[in-house]
Tab-separated table of C-alpha atoms in Angstrom:
chain	number	residue	atom	x	y	z
A	15	MET	CA	0.000	0.000	0.000
A	16	THR	CA	1.169	3.566	-0.668
A	17	THR	CA	0.423	7.019	0.694
A	18	ALA	CA	-1.308	9.817	-1.201
A	19	ARG	CA	2.042	11.600	-1.644
A	20	GLN	CA	3.107	8.833	-4.013
A	21	ALA	CA	-0.113	8.807	-6.003
A	22	PRO	CA	-2.196	11.369	-7.923
A	23	ASP	CA	-4.127	13.507	-5.418
A	24	ILE	CA	-7.867	13.409	-6.118
A	25	LEU	CA	-8.278	16.824	-4.458
A	26	SER	CA	-5.748	18.522	-6.744
A	27	PRO	CA	-6.669	20.911	-9.589
A	28	GLU	CA	-4.864	18.580	-12.008
A	29	PHE	CA	-7.117	15.682	-11.051
A	30	ALA	CA	-10.248	17.845	-11.311
A	31	SER	CA	-9.171	18.946	-14.783
A	32	ASP	CA	-8.719	15.381	-16.071
A	33	PRO	CA	-8.897	12.371	-13.715
A	34	TYR	CA	-8.453	9.691	-16.372
A	35	PRO	CA	-4.629	9.702	-16.524
A	36	ALA	CA	-4.626	9.475	-12.723
A	37	TYR	CA	-6.995	6.514	-12.914
A	38	GLN	CA	-4.567	4.742	-15.228
A	39	VAL	CA	-1.756	5.134	-12.678
A	40	MET	CA	-3.956	3.930	-9.833
A	41	LEU	CA	-5.219	0.916	-11.761
A	42	ALA	CA	-1.717	-0.138	-12.753
A	43	ASP	CA	0.388	0.701	-9.690
A	44	GLU	CA	-1.652	2.204	-6.835
A	45	PRO	CA	-4.713	-0.027	-6.268
A	46	LEU	CA	-5.055	0.994	-2.600
A	47	ILE	CA	-4.206	4.480	-1.364
A	48	TRP	CA	-4.515	6.137	2.036
A	49	HIS	CA	-5.516	9.780	1.610
A	50	GLU	CA	-4.652	11.777	4.720
A	51	GLY	CA	-6.721	14.842	3.848
A	52	MET	CA	-9.894	12.848	3.246
A	53	GLN	CA	-9.131	10.347	6.010
A	54	SER	CA	-10.107	7.650	3.564
A	55	TYR	CA	-8.724	4.644	1.739
A	56	ILE	CA	-9.171	4.787	-2.038
A	57	VAL	CA	-9.684	1.767	-4.323
A	58	SER	CA	-9.818	1.836	-8.095
A	59	ARG	CA	-9.779	-1.694	-9.531
A	60	TYR	CA	-13.009	-3.197	-10.839
A	61	GLU	CA	-13.051	-6.296	-8.629
A	62	ASP	CA	-12.371	-4.290	-5.469
A	63	VAL	CA	-15.107	-1.731	-6.198
A	64	ALA	CA	-17.566	-4.477	-7.197
A	65	ARG	CA	-16.835	-6.327	-3.939
A	66	ALA	CA	-17.420	-3.148	-1.949
A	67	PHE	CA	-20.862	-2.794	-3.554
A	68	ARG	CA	-21.872	-6.476	-3.321
A	69	GLU	CA	-20.509	-7.881	-0.073
A	70	PRO	CA	-22.387	-7.225	3.198
A	71	VAL	CA	-19.149	-6.578	5.123
A	72	PHE	CA	-18.996	-3.226	3.314
A	73	THR	CA	-21.665	-1.180	5.090
A	74	THR	CA	-23.162	2.238	4.342
A	75	ASP	CA	-22.581	3.463	7.907
A	76	ASN	CA	-20.519	6.299	6.394
A	77	TYR	CA	-23.780	7.845	5.190
A	78	ASP	CA	-24.602	8.733	8.799
A	79	TRP	CA	-22.174	11.658	8.439
A	80	GLN	CA	-21.978	11.940	4.668
A	81	LEU	CA	-25.679	12.045	3.726
A	82	GLU	CA	-27.871	12.384	6.798
A	83	PRO	CA	-26.894	15.996	7.612
A	84	VAL	CA	-28.296	17.138	4.262
A	85	HIS	CA	-31.000	14.533	3.477
A	86	GLY	CA	-32.127	13.132	6.793
A	87	ARG	CA	-32.083	9.361	7.213
A	88	THR	CA	-32.634	7.549	3.888
A	89	ILE	CA	-32.886	3.959	2.639
A	90	LEU	CA	-29.185	4.126	1.726
A	91	GLN	CA	-28.360	3.910	5.438
A	92	MET	CA	-30.603	0.933	6.118
A	93	SER	CA	-29.871	-2.784	6.003
A	94	GLY	CA	-31.655	-6.106	6.452
A	95	ARG	CA	-35.426	-6.200	6.655
A	96	GLU	CA	-35.693	-2.474	7.341
A	97	HIS	CA	-33.975	-1.770	4.034
A	98	SER	CA	-35.948	-4.328	2.022
A	99	VAL	CA	-39.291	-3.049	3.335
A	100	ARG	CA	-38.422	0.626	2.808
A	101	ARG	CA	-37.118	-0.091	-0.669
A	102	ALA	CA	-40.346	-1.919	-1.513
A	103	LEU	CA	-42.311	1.119	-0.309
A	104	VAL	CA	-40.660	3.440	-2.821
A	105	ALA	CA	-39.743	1.138	-5.718
A	106	GLY	CA	-43.123	0.600	-7.411
A	107	PRO	CA	-43.370	3.838	-9.418
A	108	PHE	CA	-39.844	3.396	-10.758
A	109	ARG	CA	-40.371	0.155	-12.645
A	110	GLY	CA	-42.719	-1.798	-14.892
A	111	SER	CA	-46.176	-0.757	-15.968
A	112	GLU	CA	-46.533	2.097	-13.484
A	113	LEU	CA	-43.428	3.811	-14.846
A	114	GLU	CA	-44.496	3.280	-18.451
A	115	GLN	CA	-48.204	4.082	-18.139
A	116	LYS	CA	-48.226	6.814	-15.511
A	117	PHE	CA	-44.871	8.575	-15.723
A	118	ARG	CA	-43.631	8.183	-19.304
A	119	PRO	CA	-46.228	10.791	-20.409
A	120	VAL	CA	-44.860	13.111	-17.700
A	121	ILE	CA	-41.329	12.606	-19.021
A	122	GLU	CA	-42.417	13.198	-22.616
A	123	ARG	CA	-44.331	16.354	-21.691
A	124	ASN	CA	-41.366	17.881	-19.878
A	125	ALA	CA	-38.916	17.041	-22.654
A	126	ARG	CA	-41.249	18.554	-25.245
A	127	GLU	CA	-41.744	21.766	-23.254
A	128	LEU	CA	-38.009	22.367	-22.960
A	129	ILE	CA	-37.305	21.538	-26.619
A	130	ASP	CA	-40.154	23.751	-27.836
A	131	ALA	CA	-38.299	26.730	-26.356
A	132	PHE	CA	-35.355	26.313	-28.747
A	133	ARG	CA	-36.383	23.971	-31.585
A	134	HIS	CA	-36.708	26.890	-34.062
A	135	GLN	CA	-33.528	28.730	-33.019
A	136	GLY	CA	-30.855	26.624	-34.718
A	137	SER	CA	-28.619	26.697	-31.658
A	138	VAL	CA	-28.792	25.649	-28.014
A	139	ASP	CA	-26.611	24.859	-25.024
A	140	LEU	CA	-27.699	21.299	-24.290
A	141	VAL	CA	-26.508	21.540	-20.686
A	142	GLN	CA	-27.890	24.909	-19.649
A	143	ASP	CA	-31.085	24.828	-21.732
A	144	PHE	CA	-32.048	21.165	-21.478
A	145	ALA	CA	-30.100	18.650	-19.396
A	146	ARG	CA	-29.820	20.835	-16.294
A	147	HIS	CA	-33.594	21.350	-16.121
A	148	PHE	CA	-35.085	18.176	-17.587
A	149	PRO	CA	-34.735	15.667	-14.703
A	150	ILE	CA	-35.646	18.202	-12.017
A	151	ASN	CA	-38.751	19.249	-13.970
A	152	VAL	CA	-39.691	15.569	-14.317
A	153	ILE	CA	-39.238	14.869	-10.593
A	154	VAL	CA	-41.233	17.946	-9.559
A	155	ASP	CA	-43.989	16.988	-12.019
A	156	MET	CA	-44.019	13.326	-10.904
A	157	LEU	CA	-44.369	14.429	-7.288
A	158	GLY	CA	-47.309	16.656	-8.188
A	159	LEU	CA	-45.556	19.802	-6.955
A	160	ASP	CA	-45.822	23.342	-8.296
A	161	LYS	CA	-43.560	23.686	-11.342
A	162	SER	CA	-43.328	27.421	-10.718
A	163	ASP	CA	-41.037	26.455	-7.840
A	164	HIS	CA	-38.563	24.886	-10.272
A	165	GLU	CA	-35.803	27.414	-9.555
A	166	ARG	CA	-36.163	26.762	-5.836
A	167	PHE	CA	-35.766	23.035	-6.415
A	168	GLN	CA	-32.826	23.718	-8.744
A	169	ARG	CA	-31.103	25.703	-5.991
A	170	TRP	CA	-31.747	22.990	-3.414
A	171	TYR	CA	-30.506	20.314	-5.790
A	172	THR	CA	-27.318	22.273	-6.490
A	173	SER	CA	-26.714	22.743	-2.754
A	174	ILE	CA	-27.248	19.047	-1.992
A	175	ILE	CA	-24.857	17.945	-4.728
A	176	ALA	CA	-22.220	20.405	-3.509
A	177	PHE	CA	-22.589	18.987	0.021
A	178	LEU	CA	-22.226	15.400	-1.181
A	179	GLY	CA	-19.128	16.268	-3.207
A	180	ASN	CA	-17.515	18.326	-0.436
A	181	LEU	CA	-14.468	16.082	-0.140
A	182	ALA	CA	-12.385	18.897	1.366
A	183	GLN	CA	-15.069	19.602	4.005
A	184	ASP	CA	-15.494	23.290	3.164
A	185	PRO	CA	-17.490	24.755	6.107
A	186	ASP	CA	-19.490	27.141	3.911
A	187	ILE	CA	-20.712	24.250	1.754
A	188	MET	CA	-21.603	22.283	4.880
A	189	ALA	CA	-23.565	25.229	6.291
A	190	ASP	CA	-25.442	25.764	3.026
A	191	GLY	CA	-26.350	22.057	2.942
A	192	ALA	CA	-27.775	22.250	6.454
A	193	LYS	CA	-29.778	25.335	5.453
A	194	THR	CA	-31.126	23.509	2.408
A	195	LYS	CA	-32.235	20.583	4.574
A	196	ASP	CA	-34.261	22.965	6.767
A	197	GLU	CA	-35.733	24.861	3.807
A	198	LEU	CA	-36.761	21.669	2.020
A	199	ALA	CA	-38.387	20.327	5.182
A	200	ALA	CA	-40.307	23.579	5.720
A	201	TYR	CA	-41.565	23.372	2.124
A	202	MET	CA	-42.291	19.646	1.916
A	203	ILE	CA	-43.744	18.627	5.297
A	204	PRO	CA	-46.965	20.713	5.005
A	205	ILE	CA	-47.483	19.414	1.449
A	206	ILE	CA	-46.924	15.821	2.592
A	207	GLN	CA	-49.455	16.265	5.397
A	208	GLU	CA	-52.006	17.762	3.006
A	209	ARG	CA	-51.425	14.970	0.493
A	210	ARG	CA	-52.105	12.375	3.202
A	211	GLU	CA	-55.507	13.959	3.731
A	212	ASN	CA	-56.236	14.412	0.023
A	213	PRO	CA	-54.182	11.936	-2.019
A	214	GLY	CA	-54.027	12.335	-5.767
A	215	ASP	CA	-52.605	10.410	-8.708
A	216	ASP	CA	-48.999	11.491	-8.207
A	217	LEU	CA	-45.789	10.050	-6.795
A	218	LEU	CA	-45.975	11.992	-3.536
A	219	SER	CA	-49.475	10.637	-2.853
A	220	ALA	CA	-48.244	7.125	-3.659
A	221	LEU	CA	-45.464	7.522	-1.088
A	222	CYS	CA	-47.937	8.856	1.481
A	223	THR	CA	-50.304	5.906	1.077
A	224	ALA	CA	-47.766	3.104	0.472
A	225	GLU	CA	-47.803	0.200	2.946
A	226	VAL	CA	-45.715	-2.992	3.044
A	227	ASP	CA	-46.153	-5.574	5.815
A	228	GLY	CA	-47.858	-2.986	7.998
A	229	THR	CA	-45.060	-0.442	7.544
A	230	THR	CA	-45.702	3.041	6.184
A	231	MET	CA	-43.444	6.058	5.650
A	232	SER	CA	-43.395	8.950	8.113
A	233	ASP	CA	-43.453	12.572	6.974
A	234	GLU	CA	-39.706	12.749	7.615
A	235	ASP	CA	-39.104	9.510	5.670
A	236	ILE	CA	-40.894	10.945	2.637
A	237	LYS	CA	-39.117	14.296	2.868
A	238	ALA	CA	-35.744	12.512	3.067
A	239	PHE	CA	-36.616	10.391	0.025
A	240	VAL	CA	-37.622	13.492	-1.960
A	241	SER	CA	-34.284	15.069	-1.058
A	242	LEU	CA	-32.454	11.924	-2.151
A	243	LEU	CA	-34.494	11.768	-5.358
A	244	LEU	CA	-33.567	15.343	-6.238
A	245	ALA	CA	-29.871	14.568	-5.853
A	246	ALA	CA	-29.650	11.055	-7.265
A	247	GLY	CA	-32.356	11.432	-9.909
A	248	GLY	CA	-31.361	14.915	-10.988
A	249	GLU	CA	-27.581	14.730	-11.100
A	250	THR	CA	-27.220	11.393	-12.858
A	251	THR	CA	-29.709	12.098	-15.654
A	252	ASP	CA	-28.539	15.678	-16.093
A	253	LYS	CA	-24.929	14.658	-16.618
A	254	ALA	CA	-25.768	11.442	-18.491
A	255	ILE	CA	-27.740	13.176	-21.257
A	256	ALA	CA	-25.081	15.846	-21.694
A	257	SER	CA	-22.319	13.231	-21.730
A	258	ILE	CA	-24.140	11.010	-24.229
A	259	PHE	CA	-24.294	13.888	-26.700
A	260	ARG	CA	-20.733	14.952	-25.992
A	261	ASN	CA	-19.456	11.413	-26.571
A	262	LEU	CA	-21.523	10.931	-29.738
A	263	LEU	CA	-20.575	14.325	-31.157
A	264	GLU	CA	-16.912	13.427	-30.650
A	265	HIS	CA	-17.536	10.111	-32.467
A	266	PRO	CA	-19.614	11.166	-35.525
A	267	GLU	CA	-19.867	7.664	-36.993
A	268	GLN	CA	-21.494	6.436	-33.795
A	269	LEU	CA	-23.818	9.456	-33.723
A	270	GLU	CA	-24.931	8.601	-37.270
A	271	ALA	CA	-25.572	5.002	-36.227
A	272	VAL	CA	-27.756	6.126	-33.298
A	273	ARG	CA	-29.588	8.659	-35.456
A	274	ALA	CA	-30.407	5.914	-37.964
A	275	ASP	CA	-31.293	3.245	-35.380
A	276	ARG	CA	-32.797	4.646	-32.192
A	277	SER	CA	-32.641	1.249	-30.481
A	278	LEU	CA	-28.930	2.049	-30.092
A	279	ILE	CA	-29.742	4.777	-27.548
A	280	ASP	CA	-29.588	2.131	-24.820
A	281	LYS	CA	-26.105	1.143	-25.992
A	282	ALA	CA	-24.988	4.769	-26.072
A	283	PHE	CA	-26.320	5.293	-22.539
A	284	ALA	CA	-24.710	2.127	-21.179
A	285	GLU	CA	-21.346	2.954	-22.745
A	286	THR	CA	-21.552	6.524	-21.438
A	287	LEU	CA	-22.231	5.185	-17.942
A	288	ARG	CA	-19.042	3.152	-18.277
A	289	TYR	CA	-16.835	5.631	-20.125
A	290	THR	CA	-17.829	8.956	-18.523
A	291	PRO	CA	-20.074	8.104	-15.541
A	292	PRO	CA	-22.077	10.899	-13.884
A	293	VAL	CA	-20.940	9.720	-10.419
A	294	HIS	CA	-17.224	8.999	-10.104
A	295	MET	CA	-17.049	7.810	-6.517
A	296	ILE	CA	-19.147	6.254	-3.745
A	297	MET	CA	-18.092	5.584	-0.163
A	298	ARG	CA	-18.447	2.472	1.979
A	299	GLN	CA	-17.376	1.491	5.520
A	300	PRO	CA	-16.183	-2.092	6.247
A	301	ALA	CA	-17.522	-3.780	9.368
A	302	ASP	CA	-14.335	-5.912	9.619
A	303	ASP	CA	-10.782	-5.726	8.346
A	304	VAL	CA	-10.924	-6.510	4.618
A	305	GLU	CA	-8.083	-7.437	2.269
A	306	LEU	CA	-8.249	-5.786	-1.134
A	307	SER	CA	-5.731	-5.340	-3.942
A	308	GLY	CA	-2.709	-3.682	-2.374
A	309	GLY	CA	-3.401	-4.281	1.297
A	310	VAL	CA	-5.894	-4.380	4.157
A	311	VAL	CA	-8.614	-1.814	4.815
A	312	PRO	CA	-9.256	-1.630	8.588
A	313	LYS	CA	-12.647	-2.091	10.188
A	314	GLY	CA	-14.607	1.154	10.537
A	315	SER	CA	-12.530	3.148	8.049
A	316	THR	CA	-13.950	5.091	5.126
A	317	LEU	CA	-13.421	3.470	1.721
A	318	THR	CA	-13.732	5.654	-1.373
A	319	CYS	CA	-14.634	3.524	-4.388
A	320	LEU	CA	-13.615	5.111	-7.691
A	321	ILE	CA	-16.336	4.128	-10.149
A	322	GLY	CA	-14.744	6.271	-12.835
A	323	ALA	CA	-11.539	4.230	-12.585
A	324	ALA	CA	-13.148	0.792	-12.139
A	325	ASN	CA	-15.242	1.281	-15.282
A	326	ARG	CA	-11.969	1.714	-17.220
A	327	ASP	CA	-10.108	-1.213	-15.695
A	328	PRO	CA	-8.349	-3.100	-18.516
A	329	ARG	CA	-8.742	-6.294	-16.460
A	330	ARG	CA	-12.474	-6.025	-17.127
A	331	PHE	CA	-12.956	-4.077	-20.374
A	332	ALA	CA	-11.117	-4.223	-23.688
A	333	ASN	CA	-9.742	-0.874	-24.870
A	334	PRO	CA	-11.263	0.763	-21.770
A	335	ASP	CA	-10.260	4.314	-22.695
A	336	SER	CA	-12.156	4.160	-25.990
A	337	PHE	CA	-15.838	5.088	-26.367
A	338	ASP	CA	-17.512	2.294	-28.316
A	339	ILE	CA	-21.260	1.715	-28.223
A	340	PHE	CA	-20.729	-1.567	-30.062
A	341	ARG	CA	-18.369	-3.138	-27.525
A	342	THR	CA	-19.178	-6.759	-26.728
A	343	ASP	CA	-18.091	-6.732	-23.074
A	344	LEU	CA	-20.946	-4.461	-21.924
A	345	PRO	CA	-24.236	-6.272	-22.623
A	346	THR	CA	-27.116	-3.845	-22.954
A	347	GLU	CA	-29.739	-6.307	-21.740
A	348	THR	CA	-28.295	-6.164	-18.202
A	349	ALA	CA	-26.936	-2.590	-18.242
A	350	PHE	CA	-29.867	-1.152	-16.287
A	351	SER	CA	-30.231	-3.959	-13.756
A	352	ALA	CA	-28.397	-5.191	-10.694
A	353	ALA	CA	-26.519	-7.545	-13.050
A	354	SER	CA	-24.929	-4.674	-14.981
A	355	LYS	CA	-21.270	-4.940	-15.938
A	356	HIS	CA	-20.570	-1.238	-15.443
A	357	LEU	CA	-20.639	-0.034	-11.837
A	358	SER	CA	-22.320	3.346	-12.280
A	359	PHE	CA	-25.597	2.298	-10.629
A	360	ALA	CA	-23.697	0.367	-7.921
A	361	LEU	CA	-24.521	-3.307	-7.323
A	362	GLY	CA	-26.196	-5.475	-4.730
A	363	ARG	CA	-28.826	-4.363	-2.257
A	364	HIS	CA	-28.139	-0.657	-2.866
A	365	PHE	CA	-28.392	-0.843	-6.650
A	366	CYS	CA	-29.942	2.413	-7.857
A	367	VAL	CA	-33.724	2.222	-7.422
A	368	GLY	CA	-34.178	4.828	-10.162
A	369	ALA	CA	-32.117	3.108	-12.880
A	370	LEU	CA	-35.148	2.378	-15.073
A	371	LEU	CA	-36.470	5.907	-14.584
A	372	ALA	CA	-33.109	7.257	-15.785
A	373	ARG	CA	-33.205	4.885	-18.754
A	374	THR	CA	-36.691	6.083	-19.711
A	375	GLU	CA	-35.717	9.746	-19.337
A	376	VAL	CA	-32.640	9.224	-21.516
A	377	GLU	CA	-34.586	7.285	-24.151
A	378	VAL	CA	-37.267	9.960	-24.364
A	379	GLY	CA	-34.925	12.936	-24.126
A	380	VAL	CA	-32.344	11.731	-26.638
A	381	ASN	CA	-35.025	10.631	-29.127
A	382	MET	CA	-36.807	13.978	-28.992
A	383	LEU	CA	-33.566	15.929	-29.227
A	384	LEU	CA	-32.432	13.962	-32.282
A	385	ASP	CA	-35.819	14.542	-33.915
A	386	ALA	CA	-35.569	18.292	-33.276
A	387	MET	CA	-31.895	18.518	-34.297
A	388	PRO	CA	-31.370	16.049	-37.196
A	389	ASP	CA	-27.969	17.519	-38.116
A	390	VAL	CA	-26.774	18.479	-34.604
A	391	ARG	CA	-23.118	19.476	-34.454
A	392	LEU	CA	-20.787	21.195	-32.025
A	393	ALA	CA	-20.647	24.981	-32.191
A	394	SER	CA	-17.660	26.284	-34.109
A	395	ASP	CA	-14.348	26.350	-32.224
A	396	PHE	CA	-15.871	24.707	-29.146
A	397	SER	CA	-13.935	21.890	-27.509
A	398	PRO	CA	-16.152	19.974	-25.068
A	399	GLY	CA	-14.812	19.094	-21.651
A	400	GLU	CA	-15.949	17.953	-18.221
A	401	GLN	CA	-15.875	19.340	-14.717
A	402	GLY	CA	-16.350	17.895	-11.253
A	403	VAL	CA	-14.723	15.300	-9.019
A	404	PHE	CA	-17.446	13.512	-7.029
A	405	THR	CA	-19.867	13.916	-9.928
A	406	ARG	CA	-18.635	14.880	-13.372
A	407	GLY	CA	-19.966	15.985	-16.724
A	408	PRO	CA	-19.952	18.787	-19.304
A	409	ALA	CA	-20.517	22.247	-17.861
A	410	THR	CA	-21.691	23.534	-21.218
A	411	LEU	CA	-22.380	21.967	-24.630
A	412	PRO	CA	-23.285	24.549	-27.297
A	413	VAL	CA	-24.528	22.963	-30.522
A	414	LEU	CA	-25.861	24.101	-33.879
A	415	PHE	CA	-28.582	22.511	-35.996
A	416	THR	CA	-30.938	23.215	-38.864
A	417	PRO	CA	-34.448	23.723	-37.428
A	418	VAL	CA	-37.061	21.258	-38.580
A	419	MET	CA	-39.840	23.274	-40.209
């Protein structure tokens, strides 16, 4: 095992600018790092990260300090029967016929409204004018909340994501996260209580009335889940859609293939989740000493699992630093399930409950955008890049197109 001084520092400006060369060094020579500033061990290899997501010895006790101060207590902190029951309470609307019949129209409506604002202009910033707003609008609409409060939800979402990615423990970011938690509670709790009295045909009402084995969700449970949904559902879809277009625009032959055969959108999404994942790291806390590549991680320590590195591990993927929607080592049929080969939705009992919602949002959004922009291309002299460490994606993506008349 090495120290952080001998390995690329994930808190450095150089890493934030481009983490992928650092990932290559870690994967080859530094599979287990102790980072003094973060007080965390860091693992990068696919098998180690997959084990941390699958094996029960790797707990989510770290979320007591990492998530609870901004969300409240969520299903991510639960285990055993408590977790399985609470997951069953919230999972229904995010899968199967309920997702398709009730919420696909909501997704389509919100995509159409955003695209209508620029479809005749011939230019748009896909991040600022679409991806940044689309998933939050969908979540607010699904919950049956007032869409005029979108900017308020956008501000809360931005604050929550900053808190979760506050690896350097900036006190101002911590304070703003705590303020957001209080503001969201003050907004949501009265609405939750009213919705219990007068349930409607929306996601919030479904959460208020859900019951599994005699267990229901408290007002605080529902508020915490809404907070989690804003962060997890907003950030991943926001960055995924922008990254899909960035990756396809940088690989024109693959963009043409997707434009001609829309069934390839799933492949483009799956490969984007592997190649440029929206979330680059997730933490775990082992309940016992655990041996991983490079050494032993002590019981009770924080373990930072680098998804962005593991998804490019040459031990698992051929030509891992190449974007290829036709690769054969990433089967699409399992890419949005707990059997996925990429690690961007995690694995095991904490596999992302909203994976199929994200897939539906991406399918709808990318299809509608391609219809509205049949010859989409990068704006002149623009070189697309990424930003972020905990989560990562394009900050801006200006494109040109010929409006469809």
